[in-house]
Amino acid sequence: MRPLQFHGLSGLTGLVHDRRVRLAVTGLSGSGKTAFITSLVCNLLGTAGRPARLPFLRSGAERRIIGAKLLASDDGAISQFPLHETIAALADDPPSWPPSTTDLRRVDLSLRFTPTGLIGRAAGGTAELRLEILDYPGEWLLDLPLLGRSYHEWSRAALDLARRGARGPLAGEWLEFVGQHPANGAGDEVIAQRAHDLYRAFLAACRTREQLSLLQPGRFLNPGQMADPSVLRFCPVPFPIGARARPGSLGAIMEARFEAYKRAVIQPFFMDLARNVDRQIVLVDVLRALNAGEEAFADQRLALETILEAFRFGRRSPLRLLFGARIDRVLFAATKADHVPALQRDHLEALIANLVAVPTLRARRSHARVAASTLASIRCTEDGTDAIDGRKVDVVIGLPQGGHRRIRFFPGIVPVTPPPSGFWGERFTDFPIFQPPRIEGASGEGVPHINLDKALEFLLGDALA
Ligand code: GDP
């Protein structure tokens, strides 16, 4: 099968005239990757001469960005990010949200800028940054712990998790089926397929009905393009303690596919991530998890912890240990921050920093950096105030999708630390889907945002210096 490689991305250089940065964008499904990339590209394309667009991107504010253009990718292995379609959706009347992307995608930009350093200026006045943006489903990161587990270990842990909490009722049909077809029974292909289908349906229900995040293996819900999808046809099955799969049994088929999945899918993916990516942004829809309740929030935390392992710096980094790693800046961003007014955005930033425990991830090596922030890639609201029971409260004002009148929306108070059990007594709040602002197209006035420029300064500031 064709491993989903990031190959074709040639080396990062520190050369003045040929800088190249590979920025990977990820996040679980619905976290805002498509919106982020569309806004980032639109805003960068028009930033030359419009410093107000990205005021905290230093090179832009200092008017050092002279030009930006899209580049044709030189890599046939990765599909292009559908930029024309995503921009067209936002430029439509009325504008609509572009459909989410679900596979590995790529878009390349060239930024011409005036470097700040003496050497740069002496070398001819302008430099070029080739920015290669890669978009991949965050679900794929959830597979990292599988590399260190045997099929038996993984099966046991997955079955244990499936029986708990909100998962339990959703797992019923699959658990009953694998209970009726013991691991040491005949290795029948039809049974293996049915067991896999039921497990996949269980994962899908966990995502859509309970908003759960820790859904492994990551490719079951987000397979991406695969030359040989048959390696996916497995699922956990119960083994008696200490038992080994008898050759030719159902357990043996499942185990062989689990190992093939690790070898042919997980390993090449992490190897490419470790070797070819320089900068990473992880988008997290914290507000949605808060909104979905205690279990969804706790599950998002577990998923985040798994994702964090992939981007840990220093000697305990599993990625570094397995494949070496070149990523030296990682930003965790709580998205859709325009759902809450300014003060609550500060709360949200404290909460995401707390969730990813930034200090524990920091590297001793001084140049590796991790940060947490909030952002709205496409700002749909403005801040305002309202009176509730005679008290003035901060609200956001925006047009709900499909609506005719703007609403004043009071989102409640975002906790600054993971909330205690008492918090969950009443549901946090249901966020409306706001209609995005209409844009003029790639060369127009840009896309309104919150903190996109700060995120870019963290991720690319040094490359544009
Ligand atoms: P992806 O699956 O990670 O690519 O997620 P998308 O970028 O498609 O975002 C999913 C949905 O989240 C969108 O359709 C919007 O409804 C919402 N969304 C994404 N970014 C923003 C934002 O900056 N502000 C608001 N208000 N909603 C957003």
mmCIF file of N, CA, C and O and ligand atoms in Angstrom, residues 28-35 97 100-101 336 338-339 376-378 380 433, ligand 1:
data_model
loop_
_atom_site.group_PDB
_atom_site.id
_atom_site.type_symbol
_atom_site.label_atom_id
_atom_site.label_comp_id
_atom_site.label_asym_id
_atom_site.label_seq_id
_atom_site.Cartn_x
_atom_site.Cartn_y
_atom_site.Cartn_z
ATOM 1 N N LEU A 28 -8.657 17.462 15.855
ATOM 2 C CA LEU A 28 -9.674 16.441 15.624
ATOM 3 C C LEU A 28 -10.725 16.989 14.663
ATOM 4 O O LEU A 28 -10.820 18.208 14.460
ATOM 5 N N SER A 29 -11.496 16.103 14.106
ATOM 6 C CA SER A 29 -12.506 16.478 13.130
ATOM 7 C C SER A 29 -13.408 17.592 13.680
ATOM 8 O O SER A 29 -13.879 17.506 14.804
ATOM 9 N N GLY A 30 -13.615 18.630 12.902
ATOM 10 C CA GLY A 30 -14.478 19.730 13.324
ATOM 11 C C GLY A 30 -13.784 20.772 14.182
ATOM 12 O O GLY A 30 -14.404 21.745 14.609
ATOM 13 N N SER A 31 -12.483 20.611 14.417
ATOM 14 C CA SER A 31 -11.796 21.561 15.311
ATOM 15 C C SER A 31 -11.517 22.893 14.626
ATOM 16 O O SER A 31 -11.216 23.877 15.294
ATOM 17 N N GLY A 32 -11.581 22.918 13.292
ATOM 18 C CA GLY A 32 -11.411 24.205 12.609
ATOM 19 C C GLY A 32 -10.203 24.267 11.682
ATOM 20 O O GLY A 32 -9.730 25.362 11.366
ATOM 21 N N LYS A 33 -9.708 23.134 11.185
ATOM 22 C CA LYS A 33 -8.511 23.126 10.327
ATOM 23 C C LYS A 33 -8.791 23.807 8.982
ATOM 24 O O LYS A 33 -7.991 24.607 8.511
ATOM 25 N N THR A 34 -9.927 23.467 8.381
ATOM 26 C CA THR A 34 -10.237 24.016 7.058
ATOM 27 C C THR A 34 -10.382 25.536 7.152
ATOM 28 O O THR A 34 -9.853 26.276 6.317
ATOM 29 N N ALA A 35 -11.091 25.991 8.186
ATOM 30 C CA ALA A 35 -11.280 27.431 8.372
ATOM 31 C C ALA A 35 -9.922 28.102 8.619
ATOM 32 O O ALA A 35 -9.630 29.172 8.071
ATOM 33 N N TRP A 97 -20.075 27.980 5.429
ATOM 34 C CA TRP A 97 -18.841 27.338 5.898
ATOM 35 C C TRP A 97 -18.371 26.335 4.870
ATOM 36 O O TRP A 97 -19.170 25.549 4.376
ATOM 37 N N SER A 100 -15.520 20.452 5.547
ATOM 38 C CA SER A 100 -14.261 20.104 6.214
ATOM 39 C C SER A 100 -13.434 19.175 5.333
ATOM 40 O O SER A 100 -13.976 18.392 4.570
ATOM 41 N N THR A 101 -12.140 19.264 5.487
ATOM 42 C CA THR A 101 -11.264 18.331 4.780
ATOM 43 C C THR A 101 -11.001 17.139 5.703
ATOM 44 O O THR A 101 -10.984 17.284 6.919
ATOM 45 N N LYS A 336 -12.352 28.868 17.567
ATOM 46 C CA LYS A 336 -13.712 29.431 17.564
ATOM 47 C C LYS A 336 -13.931 30.371 18.749
ATOM 48 O O LYS A 336 -14.999 30.401 19.357
ATOM 49 N N ASP A 338 -14.371 33.327 18.872
ATOM 50 C CA ASP A 338 -15.338 34.409 18.682
ATOM 51 C C ASP A 338 -16.716 34.039 19.244
ATOM 52 O O ASP A 338 -17.643 34.839 19.185
ATOM 53 N N HIS A 339 -16.845 32.835 19.776
ATOM 54 C CA HIS A 339 -18.102 32.479 20.459
ATOM 55 C C HIS A 339 -18.195 33.103 21.842
ATOM 56 O O HIS A 339 -19.250 33.048 22.474
ATOM 57 N N ALA A 376 -9.699 32.713 16.661
ATOM 58 C CA ALA A 376 -10.860 32.518 15.782
ATOM 59 C C ALA A 376 -10.325 32.753 14.386
ATOM 60 O O ALA A 376 -9.914 33.869 14.060
ATOM 61 N N SER A 377 -10.285 31.710 13.579
ATOM 62 C CA SER A 377 -9.734 31.851 12.225
ATOM 63 C C SER A 377 -10.631 32.754 11.391
ATOM 64 O O SER A 377 -10.164 33.529 10.570
ATOM 65 N N ILE A 378 -11.941 32.604 11.589
ATOM 66 C CA ILE A 378 -12.907 33.404 10.834
ATOM 67 C C ILE A 378 -13.863 34.006 11.853
ATOM 68 O O ILE A 378 -14.738 33.323 12.378
ATOM 69 N N CYS A 380 -16.835 35.699 13.356
ATOM 70 C CA CYS A 380 -18.224 35.884 12.904
ATOM 71 C C CYS A 380 -18.996 36.826 13.812
ATOM 72 O O CYS A 380 -20.163 37.099 13.544
ATOM 73 N N ILE A 433 -24.374 28.114 15.595
ATOM 74 C CA ILE A 433 -23.413 28.204 14.477
ATOM 75 C C ILE A 433 -23.652 29.562 13.844
ATOM 76 O O ILE A 433 -24.742 29.839 13.348
HETATM 77 P P1 GDP B 1 -12.095 20.693 10.367
HETATM 78 O O1 GDP B 1 -12.941 19.453 10.356
HETATM 79 O O2 GDP B 1 -11.048 20.635 11.433
HETATM 80 O O3 GDP B 1 -11.518 21.045 9.024
HETATM 81 O O4 GDP B 1 -13.066 21.886 10.827
HETATM 82 P P2 GDP B 1 -13.664 23.122 9.990
HETATM 83 O O5 GDP B 1 -12.618 24.137 9.698
HETATM 84 O O6 GDP B 1 -14.431 22.602 8.825
HETATM 85 O O7 GDP B 1 -14.649 23.748 11.077
HETATM 86 C C1 GDP B 1 -15.808 23.063 11.492
HETATM 87 C C2 GDP B 1 -16.881 24.065 11.800
HETATM 88 O O8 GDP B 1 -16.499 24.846 12.946
HETATM 89 C C3 GDP B 1 -17.142 25.092 10.707
HETATM 90 O O9 GDP B 1 -18.024 24.591 9.724
HETATM 91 C C4 GDP B 1 -17.730 26.261 11.491
HETATM 92 O O10 GDP B 1 -19.103 26.054 11.751
HETATM 93 C C5 GDP B 1 -16.955 26.180 12.808
HETATM 94 N N1 GDP B 1 -15.793 27.099 12.838
HETATM 95 C C6 GDP B 1 -14.525 26.861 12.412
HETATM 96 N N2 GDP B 1 -13.729 27.934 12.657
HETATM 97 C C7 GDP B 1 -14.524 28.872 13.234
HETATM 98 C C8 GDP B 1 -14.293 30.208 13.725
HETATM 99 O O11 GDP B 1 -13.171 30.764 13.685
HETATM 100 N N3 GDP B 1 -15.366 30.841 14.280
HETATM 101 C C9 GDP B 1 -16.614 30.284 14.345
HETATM 102 N N4 GDP B 1 -17.595 30.997 14.888
HETATM 103 N N5 GDP B 1 -16.856 29.031 13.908
HETATM 104 C C10 GDP B 1 -15.828 28.338 13.357
#
